[in-house]
Amino acid sequence: MSKDLDSFDTKATYSDASLDYATAAEEFWGFVSDDTADLIGPRPGQRVLDLCCGPGPMTIRSAERVGAHGYVEAVDILPEMRAITRDRARERGLDQVTVRHGDIDELPPGDASFDVVNCSLGLYFAKDMARSLASFWSYVRPGGTLAVTTIGRRLFEPVLPVFFAACRAEQPGMGTYLPWVRTEDPDVLRALAAEARLTGVHVSTRDTPMPLPSPGAWWPIVHGSGLRRLETELDPGAQDRVRRTCEEWITAHRITQLNVGTVRLIATRGRDGVPYTVPA
Ligand SMILES: C[S@@+](CC[C@H](N)C(=O)[O-])C[C@H]1O[C@@H](n2cnc3c(N)ncnc32)[C@H](O)[C@@H]1O
């Protein structure tokens, strides 16, 4: 495991951020689940496993697609996130959703019973990513699909470098390690897929321009993401100065959108041992 990963307290970061992340998951990150759902298209009656479900953006989309005769199991390590997903499913009358505790470092071996296994924005928290990927695969039935989406290069450009510089100006030597850099290179996902012996593998990258409606819209993104870990290392006065520095820079440079790079791995388990190939 990366020594750096130890420096990122995932549980503290995301339990603090759960409510802000829940808002951001719809308003900002929702496109990841929209794209994934469109690509792998859970169909009526299917069984979906959503790992690292967070506040459930993909859980809810999947449940709406599989309908009342389908089944969606949502798994997360944090009770705060599970509670949000459970409430969202309940509010929508999606009784086909079951939410349970699970740690992707310690998943029990799967029974190859899911049509779709999804992990959006979560694999990079695993201690041994190849091992976790192999365990995800064990839940995919023959003919089923595994989708793993991670964050790619050029995240939040052009504002993120300004945020980092402002944090370091307040606290020289501050570490700005974020776990998602582990998988920002698509070749890393390809190598992990090979190590985990996945079949029918297709890895793609995408840059999505996301609207930044106002300079003030940047800070909720910090609050509702892993960047919050850096913010909480600063005292309130420093946080305020970093926020103002970013907002002034965004205003001066007339920034109205942010880039969000994603990397997506799709693997499909062949029937009768014949690997399925994703069409080009
Ligand atoms: C960035 S959020 C992604 C949430 C959601 N999948 C989405 O697309 O918005 C990462 C989630 O992974 C969960 N998580 C982190 N480490 C985990 C682990 N070892 N096992 C299970 N869940 C984990 C966190 O609690 C958090 O809810």
PDB file of C-alpha atoms and ligand atoms in Angstrom:
ATOM      1  CA  MET A   1       0.000   0.000   0.000  1.00  0.00           C
ATOM      2  CA  SER A   2       1.090   3.536  -0.659  1.00  0.00           C
ATOM      3  CA  LYS A   3       2.565   5.192   2.431  1.00  0.00           C
ATOM      4  CA  ASP A   4       0.843   8.387   1.276  1.00  0.00           C
ATOM      5  CA  LEU A   5      -2.559   6.720   1.494  1.00  0.00           C
ATOM      6  CA  ASP A   6      -2.035   6.390   5.230  1.00  0.00           C
ATOM      7  CA  SER A   7      -1.797  10.183   5.441  1.00  0.00           C
ATOM      8  CA  PHE A   8      -5.316  10.550   4.027  1.00  0.00           C
ATOM      9  CA  ASP A   9      -7.897   9.783   6.685  1.00  0.00           C
ATOM     10  CA  THR A  10     -10.691   8.561   4.422  1.00  0.00           C
ATOM     11  CA  LYS A  11     -13.183   7.945   7.175  1.00  0.00           C
ATOM     12  CA  ALA A  12     -12.719  11.329   8.827  1.00  0.00           C
ATOM     13  CA  THR A  13     -12.707  13.140   5.485  1.00  0.00           C
ATOM     14  CA  TYR A  14     -15.914  11.596   4.193  1.00  0.00           C
ATOM     15  CA  SER A  15     -17.883  11.457   7.428  1.00  0.00           C
ATOM     16  CA  ASP A  16     -17.212  15.186   7.876  1.00  0.00           C
ATOM     17  CA  ALA A  17     -18.030  15.751   4.224  1.00  0.00           C
ATOM     18  CA  SER A  18     -21.021  13.415   3.946  1.00  0.00           C
ATOM     19  CA  LEU A  19     -23.767  16.061   3.785  1.00  0.00           C
ATOM     20  CA  ASP A  20     -21.744  18.395   1.569  1.00  0.00           C
ATOM     21  CA  TYR A  21     -20.698  15.427  -0.545  1.00  0.00           C
ATOM     22  CA  ALA A  22     -24.325  14.351  -0.883  1.00  0.00           C
ATOM     23  CA  THR A  23     -25.160  17.748  -2.400  1.00  0.00           C
ATOM     24  CA  ALA A  24     -22.046  17.727  -4.575  1.00  0.00           C
ATOM     25  CA  ALA A  25     -22.727  14.118  -5.616  1.00  0.00           C
ATOM     26  CA  GLU A  26     -25.884  15.274  -7.355  1.00  0.00           C
ATOM     27  CA  GLU A  27     -25.008  18.781  -8.440  1.00  0.00           C
ATOM     28  CA  PHE A  28     -21.399  18.225  -9.407  1.00  0.00           C
ATOM     29  CA  TRP A  29     -20.480  14.510  -9.601  1.00  0.00           C
ATOM     30  CA  GLY A  30     -23.840  13.232 -10.814  1.00  0.00           C
ATOM     31  CA  PHE A  31     -22.566  13.135 -14.398  1.00  0.00           C
ATOM     32  CA  VAL A  32     -20.255  10.219 -13.486  1.00  0.00           C
ATOM     33  CA  SER A  33     -23.257   8.081 -12.538  1.00  0.00           C
ATOM     34  CA  ASP A  34     -25.310   9.332 -15.500  1.00  0.00           C
ATOM     35  CA  ASP A  35     -22.514   8.336 -17.896  1.00  0.00           C
ATOM     36  CA  THR A  36     -21.962   4.977 -16.217  1.00  0.00           C
ATOM     37  CA  ALA A  37     -25.653   4.151 -16.104  1.00  0.00           C
ATOM     38  CA  ASP A  38     -25.985   5.055 -19.797  1.00  0.00           C
ATOM     39  CA  LEU A  39     -22.937   2.987 -20.707  1.00  0.00           C
ATOM     40  CA  ILE A  40     -23.662  -0.193 -18.809  1.00  0.00           C
ATOM     41  CA  GLY A  41     -27.423   0.326 -18.686  1.00  0.00           C
ATOM     42  CA  PRO A  42     -28.814  -1.760 -15.827  1.00  0.00           C
ATOM     43  CA  ARG A  43     -31.980  -3.315 -17.255  1.00  0.00           C
ATOM     44  CA  PRO A  44     -35.324  -4.182 -15.644  1.00  0.00           C
ATOM     45  CA  GLY A  45     -35.042  -7.139 -13.309  1.00  0.00           C
ATOM     46  CA  GLN A  46     -31.237  -7.072 -13.042  1.00  0.00           C
ATOM     47  CA  ARG A  47     -29.103  -7.287  -9.911  1.00  0.00           C
ATOM     48  CA  VAL A  48     -26.650  -4.441  -9.283  1.00  0.00           C
ATOM     49  CA  LEU A  49     -23.923  -4.131  -6.649  1.00  0.00           C
ATOM     50  CA  ASP A  50     -22.774  -0.533  -6.010  1.00  0.00           C
ATOM     51  CA  LEU A  51     -19.512  -0.490  -4.041  1.00  0.00           C
ATOM     52  CA  CYS A  52     -18.333   2.682  -2.258  1.00  0.00           C
ATOM     53  CA  CYS A  53     -21.874   3.921  -2.881  1.00  0.00           C
ATOM     54  CA  GLY A  54     -21.417   7.176  -0.939  1.00  0.00           C
ATOM     55  CA  PRO A  55     -24.739   9.033  -0.856  1.00  0.00           C
ATOM     56  CA  GLY A  56     -26.002   6.746  -3.601  1.00  0.00           C
ATOM     57  CA  PRO A  57     -26.011   8.555  -6.954  1.00  0.00           C
ATOM     58  CA  MET A  58     -25.452   5.307  -8.874  1.00  0.00           C
ATOM     59  CA  THR A  59     -27.546   3.275  -6.425  1.00  0.00           C
ATOM     60  CA  ILE A  60     -30.592   5.428  -7.112  1.00  0.00           C
ATOM     61  CA  ARG A  61     -30.080   5.529 -10.887  1.00  0.00           C
ATOM     62  CA  SER A  62     -29.609   1.754 -10.935  1.00  0.00           C
ATOM     63  CA  ALA A  63     -32.693   1.136  -8.795  1.00  0.00           C
ATOM     64  CA  GLU A  64     -34.813   3.288 -11.098  1.00  0.00           C
ATOM     65  CA  ARG A  65     -33.561   1.309 -14.075  1.00  0.00           C
ATOM     66  CA  VAL A  66     -33.870  -2.220 -12.680  1.00  0.00           C
ATOM     67  CA  GLY A  67     -37.360  -1.483 -11.372  1.00  0.00           C
ATOM     68  CA  ALA A  68     -39.359  -3.254  -8.689  1.00  0.00           C
ATOM     69  CA  HIS A  69     -38.330  -6.733  -9.896  1.00  0.00           C
ATOM     70  CA  GLY A  70     -34.629  -5.920  -9.771  1.00  0.00           C
ATOM     71  CA  TYR A  71     -32.282  -5.675  -6.811  1.00  0.00           C
ATOM     72  CA  VAL A  72     -29.603  -3.133  -5.891  1.00  0.00           C
ATOM     73  CA  GLU A  73     -27.154  -3.686  -3.060  1.00  0.00           C
ATOM     74  CA  ALA A  74     -25.308  -0.544  -1.971  1.00  0.00           C
ATOM     75  CA  VAL A  75     -22.158  -0.897   0.116  1.00  0.00           C
ATOM     76  CA  ASP A  76     -20.094   1.720   1.930  1.00  0.00           C
ATOM     77  CA  ILE A  77     -17.738   1.793   4.872  1.00  0.00           C
ATOM     78  CA  LEU A  78     -19.285   4.910   6.427  1.00  0.00           C
ATOM     79  CA  PRO A  79     -22.580   4.895   8.339  1.00  0.00           C
ATOM     80  CA  GLU A  80     -23.213   8.557   7.426  1.00  0.00           C
ATOM     81  CA  MET A  81     -23.096   7.745   3.713  1.00  0.00           C
ATOM     82  CA  ARG A  82     -25.191   4.595   4.110  1.00  0.00           C
ATOM     83  CA  ALA A  83     -27.857   6.552   6.007  1.00  0.00           C
ATOM     84  CA  ILE A  84     -28.119   9.121   3.201  1.00  0.00           C
ATOM     85  CA  THR A  85     -28.432   6.398   0.544  1.00  0.00           C
ATOM     86  CA  ARG A  86     -31.003   4.524   2.597  1.00  0.00           C
ATOM     87  CA  ASP A  87     -33.079   7.709   3.122  1.00  0.00           C
ATOM     88  CA  ARG A  88     -32.910   8.607  -0.549  1.00  0.00           C
ATOM     89  CA  ALA A  89     -34.076   5.161  -1.595  1.00  0.00           C
ATOM     90  CA  ARG A  90     -36.870   5.217   0.977  1.00  0.00           C
ATOM     91  CA  GLU A  91     -38.052   8.710  -0.060  1.00  0.00           C
ATOM     92  CA  ARG A  92     -38.369   7.445  -3.615  1.00  0.00           C
ATOM     93  CA  GLY A  93     -40.116   4.212  -2.643  1.00  0.00           C
ATOM     94  CA  LEU A  94     -37.241   2.140  -4.055  1.00  0.00           C
ATOM     95  CA  ASP A  95     -37.750  -1.005  -1.967  1.00  0.00           C
ATOM     96  CA  GLN A  96     -35.402  -2.942  -4.246  1.00  0.00           C
ATOM     97  CA  VAL A  97     -32.420  -1.174  -2.591  1.00  0.00           C
ATOM     98  CA  THR A  98     -30.543  -2.802   0.296  1.00  0.00           C
ATOM     99  CA  VAL A  99     -27.786  -0.782   1.940  1.00  0.00           C
ATOM    100  CA  ARG A 100     -25.121  -2.494   3.978  1.00  0.00           C
ATOM    101  CA  HIS A 101     -21.732  -1.977   5.558  1.00  0.00           C
ATOM    102  CA  GLY A 102     -18.740  -3.213   3.598  1.00  0.00           C
ATOM    103  CA  ASP A 103     -15.038  -2.479   3.303  1.00  0.00           C
ATOM    104  CA  ILE A 104     -13.529  -2.941  -0.159  1.00  0.00           C
ATOM    105  CA  ASP A 105     -10.304  -4.077   1.528  1.00  0.00           C
ATOM    106  CA  GLU A 106     -12.114  -6.991   3.118  1.00  0.00           C
ATOM    107  CA  LEU A 107     -14.993  -8.047   0.898  1.00  0.00           C
ATOM    108  CA  PRO A 108     -15.918 -11.704   1.270  1.00  0.00           C
ATOM    109  CA  PRO A 109     -15.520 -13.679  -1.971  1.00  0.00           C
ATOM    110  CA  GLY A 110     -18.467 -13.063  -4.277  1.00  0.00           C
ATOM    111  CA  ASP A 111     -20.923 -15.624  -5.612  1.00  0.00           C
ATOM    112  CA  ALA A 112     -20.931 -14.369  -9.235  1.00  0.00           C
ATOM    113  CA  SER A 113     -24.583 -13.373  -8.922  1.00  0.00           C
ATOM    114  CA  PHE A 114     -24.664  -9.717 -10.037  1.00  0.00           C
ATOM    115  CA  ASP A 115     -25.381  -8.518 -13.567  1.00  0.00           C
ATOM    116  CA  VAL A 116     -23.628  -5.233 -12.860  1.00  0.00           C
ATOM    117  CA  VAL A 117     -20.975  -4.392 -10.283  1.00  0.00           C
ATOM    118  CA  ASN A 118     -20.100  -0.710 -10.032  1.00  0.00           C
ATOM    119  CA  CYS A 119     -17.488   1.229  -8.095  1.00  0.00           C
ATOM    120  CA  SER A 120     -17.443   4.968  -8.832  1.00  0.00           C
ATOM    121  CA  LEU A 121     -14.749   7.168  -7.294  1.00  0.00           C
ATOM    122  CA  GLY A 122     -13.731   4.561  -4.730  1.00  0.00           C
ATOM    123  CA  LEU A 123     -11.113   2.064  -5.930  1.00  0.00           C
ATOM    124  CA  TYR A 124      -8.220   4.397  -5.088  1.00  0.00           C
ATOM    125  CA  PHE A 125      -9.057   4.099  -1.373  1.00  0.00           C
ATOM    126  CA  ALA A 126      -8.207   0.386  -1.410  1.00  0.00           C
ATOM    127  CA  LYS A 127      -4.979  -0.671   0.244  1.00  0.00           C
ATOM    128  CA  ASP A 128      -4.287  -3.299  -2.428  1.00  0.00           C
ATOM    129  CA  MET A 129      -6.168  -2.159  -5.513  1.00  0.00           C
ATOM    130  CA  ALA A 130      -5.559  -5.307  -7.593  1.00  0.00           C
ATOM    131  CA  ARG A 131      -6.826  -7.478  -4.759  1.00  0.00           C
ATOM    132  CA  SER A 132      -9.961  -5.334  -4.361  1.00  0.00           C
ATOM    133  CA  LEU A 133     -10.562  -5.343  -8.109  1.00  0.00           C
ATOM    134  CA  ALA A 134     -10.324  -9.145  -8.148  1.00  0.00           C
ATOM    135  CA  SER A 135     -12.835  -9.285  -5.306  1.00  0.00           C
ATOM    136  CA  PHE A 136     -15.233  -6.948  -7.226  1.00  0.00           C
ATOM    137  CA  TRP A 137     -14.909  -9.322 -10.209  1.00  0.00           C
ATOM    138  CA  SER A 138     -15.902 -12.313  -8.105  1.00  0.00           C
ATOM    139  CA  TYR A 139     -19.389 -10.782  -7.758  1.00  0.00           C
ATOM    140  CA  VAL A 140     -19.947 -10.490 -11.534  1.00  0.00           C
ATOM    141  CA  ARG A 141     -21.998 -13.273 -13.083  1.00  0.00           C
ATOM    142  CA  PRO A 142     -21.056 -14.798 -16.470  1.00  0.00           C
ATOM    143  CA  GLY A 143     -22.142 -12.251 -19.080  1.00  0.00           C
ATOM    144  CA  GLY A 144     -22.213  -9.500 -16.439  1.00  0.00           C
ATOM    145  CA  THR A 145     -20.297  -6.233 -16.320  1.00  0.00           C
ATOM    146  CA  LEU A 146     -17.917  -4.523 -13.918  1.00  0.00           C
ATOM    147  CA  ALA A 147     -17.597  -0.720 -14.137  1.00  0.00           C
ATOM    148  CA  VAL A 148     -14.930   1.171 -12.213  1.00  0.00           C
ATOM    149  CA  THR A 149     -14.635   4.928 -12.572  1.00  0.00           C
ATOM    150  CA  THR A 150     -11.744   6.898 -11.146  1.00  0.00           C
ATOM    151  CA  ILE A 151     -10.603  10.492 -11.367  1.00  0.00           C
ATOM    152  CA  GLY A 152      -8.241  11.346 -14.201  1.00  0.00           C
ATOM    153  CA  ARG A 153      -5.605  13.954 -14.803  1.00  0.00           C
ATOM    154  CA  ARG A 154      -6.304  17.683 -14.921  1.00  0.00           C
ATOM    155  CA  LEU A 155      -8.880  17.503 -12.130  1.00  0.00           C
ATOM    156  CA  PHE A 156     -10.497  20.875 -11.377  1.00  0.00           C
ATOM    157  CA  GLU A 157      -8.153  22.696 -13.716  1.00  0.00           C
ATOM    158  CA  PRO A 158      -7.484  25.526 -13.870  1.00  0.00           C
ATOM    159  CA  VAL A 159      -8.406  26.279 -10.226  1.00  0.00           C
ATOM    160  CA  LEU A 160      -6.877  23.346  -8.307  1.00  0.00           C
ATOM    161  CA  PRO A 161      -3.226  24.518  -8.676  1.00  0.00           C
ATOM    162  CA  VAL A 162      -4.292  27.926  -7.320  1.00  0.00           C
ATOM    163  CA  PHE A 163      -5.943  26.227  -4.333  1.00  0.00           C
ATOM    164  CA  PHE A 164      -2.821  24.121  -3.661  1.00  0.00           C
ATOM    165  CA  ALA A 165      -0.551  27.168  -3.870  1.00  0.00           C
ATOM    166  CA  ALA A 166      -2.810  29.134  -1.522  1.00  0.00           C
ATOM    167  CA  CYS A 167      -2.830  26.250   0.998  1.00  0.00           C
ATOM    168  CA  ARG A 168       0.960  25.993   0.863  1.00  0.00           C
ATOM    169  CA  ALA A 169       1.306  29.763   1.272  1.00  0.00           C
ATOM    170  CA  GLU A 170      -0.591  29.416   4.540  1.00  0.00           C
ATOM    171  CA  GLN A 171       1.209  26.277   5.656  1.00  0.00           C
ATOM    172  CA  PRO A 172       4.552  25.760   3.917  1.00  0.00           C
ATOM    173  CA  GLY A 173       5.396  22.088   3.562  1.00  0.00           C
ATOM    174  CA  MET A 174       1.769  21.076   3.712  1.00  0.00           C
ATOM    175  CA  GLY A 175       1.285  17.740   1.997  1.00  0.00           C
ATOM    176  CA  THR A 176      -1.276  17.903  -0.779  1.00  0.00           C
ATOM    177  CA  TYR A 177      -1.482  14.168  -1.456  1.00  0.00           C
ATOM    178  CA  LEU A 178      -4.885  12.985  -2.620  1.00  0.00           C
ATOM    179  CA  PRO A 179      -5.578   9.266  -3.103  1.00  0.00           C
ATOM    180  CA  TRP A 180      -7.134   9.571  -6.544  1.00  0.00           C
ATOM    181  CA  VAL A 181      -3.728  10.327  -8.110  1.00  0.00           C
ATOM    182  CA  ARG A 182      -3.014   6.586  -7.734  1.00  0.00           C
ATOM    183  CA  THR A 183      -5.296   5.765 -10.651  1.00  0.00           C
ATOM    184  CA  GLU A 184      -5.259   8.932 -12.764  1.00  0.00           C
ATOM    185  CA  ASP A 185      -3.096   7.184 -15.383  1.00  0.00           C
ATOM    186  CA  PRO A 186      -5.283   4.841 -17.491  1.00  0.00           C
ATOM    187  CA  ASP A 187      -2.328   2.440 -17.821  1.00  0.00           C
ATOM    188  CA  VAL A 188      -2.496   1.886 -14.069  1.00  0.00           C
ATOM    189  CA  LEU A 189      -6.083   0.654 -14.408  1.00  0.00           C
ATOM    190  CA  ARG A 190      -5.062  -1.548 -17.361  1.00  0.00           C
ATOM    191  CA  ALA A 191      -2.248  -3.081 -15.301  1.00  0.00           C
ATOM    192  CA  LEU A 192      -4.551  -3.620 -12.311  1.00  0.00           C
ATOM    193  CA  ALA A 193      -7.130  -5.282 -14.577  1.00  0.00           C
ATOM    194  CA  ALA A 194      -4.451  -7.639 -15.901  1.00  0.00           C
ATOM    195  CA  GLU A 195      -3.253  -8.440 -12.379  1.00  0.00           C
ATOM    196  CA  ALA A 196      -6.818  -9.115 -11.256  1.00  0.00           C
ATOM    197  CA  ARG A 197      -7.315 -11.332 -14.355  1.00  0.00           C
ATOM    198  CA  LEU A 198     -10.324  -9.422 -15.661  1.00  0.00           C
ATOM    199  CA  THR A 199     -11.590 -10.219 -19.156  1.00  0.00           C
ATOM    200  CA  GLY A 200     -13.236  -8.100 -21.863  1.00  0.00           C
ATOM    201  CA  VAL A 201     -11.436  -5.022 -20.550  1.00  0.00           C
ATOM    202  CA  HIS A 202     -11.904  -1.577 -22.033  1.00  0.00           C
ATOM    203  CA  VAL A 203     -10.327   1.515 -20.403  1.00  0.00           C
ATOM    204  CA  SER A 204     -11.207   5.020 -21.568  1.00  0.00           C
ATOM    205  CA  THR A 205     -10.520   8.566 -20.423  1.00  0.00           C
ATOM    206  CA  ARG A 206     -12.692  11.597 -20.652  1.00  0.00           C
ATOM    207  CA  ASP A 207     -12.471  15.297 -19.841  1.00  0.00           C
ATOM    208  CA  THR A 208     -15.800  16.811 -18.864  1.00  0.00           C
ATOM    209  CA  PRO A 209     -16.159  20.600 -18.587  1.00  0.00           C
ATOM    210  CA  MET A 210     -18.271  21.311 -15.530  1.00  0.00           C
ATOM    211  CA  PRO A 211     -19.958  24.684 -15.110  1.00  0.00           C
ATOM    212  CA  LEU A 212     -18.656  26.904 -12.312  1.00  0.00           C
ATOM    213  CA  PRO A 213     -21.634  29.261 -12.077  1.00  0.00           C
ATOM    214  CA  SER A 214     -19.914  31.789  -9.793  1.00  0.00           C
ATOM    215  CA  PRO A 215     -16.589  32.232  -7.935  1.00  0.00           C
ATOM    216  CA  GLY A 216     -18.453  31.261  -4.750  1.00  0.00           C
ATOM    217  CA  ALA A 217     -19.325  27.868  -6.260  1.00  0.00           C
ATOM    218  CA  TRP A 218     -15.713  26.703  -5.830  1.00  0.00           C
ATOM    219  CA  TRP A 219     -15.821  26.392  -2.043  1.00  0.00           C
ATOM    220  CA  PRO A 220     -18.751  23.957  -1.878  1.00  0.00           C
ATOM    221  CA  ILE A 221     -16.732  21.750  -4.232  1.00  0.00           C
ATOM    222  CA  VAL A 222     -13.815  21.832  -1.765  1.00  0.00           C
ATOM    223  CA  HIS A 223     -16.217  21.092   1.093  1.00  0.00           C
ATOM    224  CA  GLY A 224     -17.933  18.230  -0.660  1.00  0.00           C
ATOM    225  CA  SER A 225     -14.847  16.398  -1.914  1.00  0.00           C
ATOM    226  CA  GLY A 226     -11.592  14.897  -0.687  1.00  0.00           C
ATOM    227  CA  LEU A 227     -10.079  18.408  -0.895  1.00  0.00           C
ATOM    228  CA  ARG A 228     -11.797  18.983   2.410  1.00  0.00           C
ATOM    229  CA  ARG A 229      -8.962  17.022   4.020  1.00  0.00           C
ATOM    230  CA  LEU A 230      -6.547  19.843   3.089  1.00  0.00           C
ATOM    231  CA  GLU A 231      -8.933  22.562   4.167  1.00  0.00           C
ATOM    232  CA  THR A 232      -9.330  21.049   7.622  1.00  0.00           C
ATOM    233  CA  GLU A 233      -5.568  21.200   8.182  1.00  0.00           C
ATOM    234  CA  LEU A 234      -5.837  25.004   8.175  1.00  0.00           C
ATOM    235  CA  ASP A 235      -7.193  27.183  10.939  1.00  0.00           C
ATOM    236  CA  PRO A 236     -10.425  29.079  10.173  1.00  0.00           C
ATOM    237  CA  GLY A 237      -8.587  32.345   9.337  1.00  0.00           C
ATOM    238  CA  ALA A 238      -6.318  30.560   6.870  1.00  0.00           C
ATOM    239  CA  GLN A 239      -9.263  28.706   5.344  1.00  0.00           C
ATOM    240  CA  ASP A 240     -10.972  32.014   4.758  1.00  0.00           C
ATOM    241  CA  ARG A 241      -7.884  33.514   3.101  1.00  0.00           C
ATOM    242  CA  VAL A 242      -7.488  30.466   0.843  1.00  0.00           C
ATOM    243  CA  ARG A 243     -11.147  30.684  -0.139  1.00  0.00           C
ATOM    244  CA  ARG A 244     -10.817  34.410  -0.929  1.00  0.00           C
ATOM    245  CA  THR A 245      -7.610  33.885  -2.911  1.00  0.00           C
ATOM    246  CA  CYS A 246      -9.338  31.267  -5.044  1.00  0.00           C
ATOM    247  CA  GLU A 247     -12.446  33.387  -5.545  1.00  0.00           C
ATOM    248  CA  GLU A 248     -10.431  36.448  -6.520  1.00  0.00           C
ATOM    249  CA  TRP A 249      -8.387  34.410  -8.985  1.00  0.00           C
ATOM    250  CA  ILE A 250     -11.538  32.883 -10.509  1.00  0.00           C
ATOM    251  CA  THR A 251     -13.048  36.360 -10.842  1.00  0.00           C
ATOM    252  CA  ALA A 252      -9.897  37.900 -12.338  1.00  0.00           C
ATOM    253  CA  HIS A 253      -9.519  35.082 -14.870  1.00  0.00           C
ATOM    254  CA  ARG A 254     -13.241  34.911 -15.642  1.00  0.00           C
ATOM    255  CA  ILE A 255     -13.335  31.164 -14.999  1.00  0.00           C
ATOM    256  CA  THR A 256     -16.773  29.723 -15.650  1.00  0.00           C
ATOM    257  CA  GLN A 257     -15.954  26.046 -15.923  1.00  0.00           C
ATOM    258  CA  LEU A 258     -13.730  23.395 -14.390  1.00  0.00           C
ATOM    259  CA  ASN A 259     -12.298  20.331 -16.049  1.00  0.00           C
ATOM    260  CA  VAL A 260     -13.070  16.983 -14.489  1.00  0.00           C
ATOM    261  CA  GLY A 261     -11.021  14.145 -15.925  1.00  0.00           C
ATOM    262  CA  THR A 262     -12.294  10.614 -15.411  1.00  0.00           C
ATOM    263  CA  VAL A 263     -10.915   7.191 -16.239  1.00  0.00           C
ATOM    264  CA  ARG A 264     -13.365   4.353 -16.727  1.00  0.00           C
ATOM    265  CA  LEU A 265     -12.702   0.648 -16.782  1.00  0.00           C
ATOM    266  CA  ILE A 266     -15.398  -1.649 -18.127  1.00  0.00           C
ATOM    267  CA  ALA A 267     -14.848  -5.394 -17.958  1.00  0.00           C
ATOM    268  CA  THR A 268     -17.342  -7.995 -19.058  1.00  0.00           C
ATOM    269  CA  ARG A 269     -17.186 -11.573 -17.929  1.00  0.00           C
ATOM    270  CA  GLY A 270     -17.578 -13.909 -20.880  1.00  0.00           C
ATOM    271  CA  ARG A 271     -20.170 -16.650 -20.898  1.00  0.00           C
ATOM    272  CA  ASP A 272     -18.660 -20.117 -20.975  1.00  0.00           C
ATOM    273  CA  GLY A 273     -15.201 -18.665 -20.547  1.00  0.00           C
ATOM    274  CA  VAL A 274     -15.368 -16.687 -23.802  1.00  0.00           C
ATOM    275  CA  PRO A 275     -14.302 -13.098 -23.068  1.00  0.00           C
ATOM    276  CA  TYR A 276     -16.706 -10.464 -24.276  1.00  0.00           C
ATOM    277  CA  THR A 277     -15.143  -7.556 -26.161  1.00  0.00           C
ATOM    278  CA  VAL A 278     -16.552  -4.072 -25.711  1.00  0.00           C
ATOM    279  CA  PRO A 279     -17.357  -2.686 -29.182  1.00  0.00           C
ATOM    280  CA  ALA A 280     -15.031   0.168 -30.245  1.00  0.00           C
TER     281      ALA A 280
HETATM  282  C1  LIG B   1     -15.756   9.977  -3.418  1.00  0.00           C
HETATM  283  S1  LIG B   1     -17.013   9.046  -2.623  1.00  0.00           S
HETATM  284  C2  LIG B   1     -17.852   8.302  -4.029  1.00  0.00           C
HETATM  285  C3  LIG B   1     -19.305   8.041  -3.761  1.00  0.00           C
HETATM  286  C4  LIG B   1     -20.161   7.614  -4.941  1.00  0.00           C
HETATM  287  N1  LIG B   1     -19.761   6.323  -5.469  1.00  0.00           N
HETATM  288  C5  LIG B   1     -20.176   8.643  -6.038  1.00  0.00           C
HETATM  289  O1  LIG B   1     -19.959   8.289  -7.203  1.00  0.00           O
HETATM  290  O2  LIG B   1     -20.430   9.826  -5.761  1.00  0.00           O
HETATM  291  C6  LIG B   1     -16.098   7.708  -1.965  1.00  0.00           C
HETATM  292  C7  LIG B   1     -16.891   6.787  -1.047  1.00  0.00           C
HETATM  293  O3  LIG B   1     -16.079   5.629  -0.789  1.00  0.00           O
HETATM  294  C8  LIG B   1     -16.283   5.223   0.546  1.00  0.00           C
HETATM  295  N2  LIG B   1     -15.129   4.417   0.961  1.00  0.00           N
HETATM  296  C9  LIG B   1     -13.861   4.823   1.168  1.00  0.00           C
HETATM  297  N3  LIG B   1     -13.078   3.779   1.508  1.00  0.00           N
HETATM  298  C10 LIG B   1     -13.871   2.682   1.505  1.00  0.00           C
HETATM  299  C11 LIG B   1     -13.647   1.304   1.780  1.00  0.00           C
HETATM  300  N4  LIG B   1     -12.437   0.861   2.138  1.00  0.00           N
HETATM  301  N5  LIG B   1     -14.673   0.443   1.654  1.00  0.00           N
HETATM  302  C12 LIG B   1     -15.916   0.888   1.320  1.00  0.00           C
HETATM  303  N6  LIG B   1     -16.199   2.190   1.072  1.00  0.00           N
HETATM  304  C13 LIG B   1     -15.186   3.077   1.157  1.00  0.00           C
HETATM  305  C14 LIG B   1     -16.405   6.549   1.292  1.00  0.00           C
HETATM  306  O4  LIG B   1     -17.047   6.360   2.527  1.00  0.00           O
HETATM  307  C15 LIG B   1     -17.222   7.382   0.299  1.00  0.00           C
HETATM  308  O5  LIG B   1     -18.591   7.230   0.548  1.00  0.00           O
END
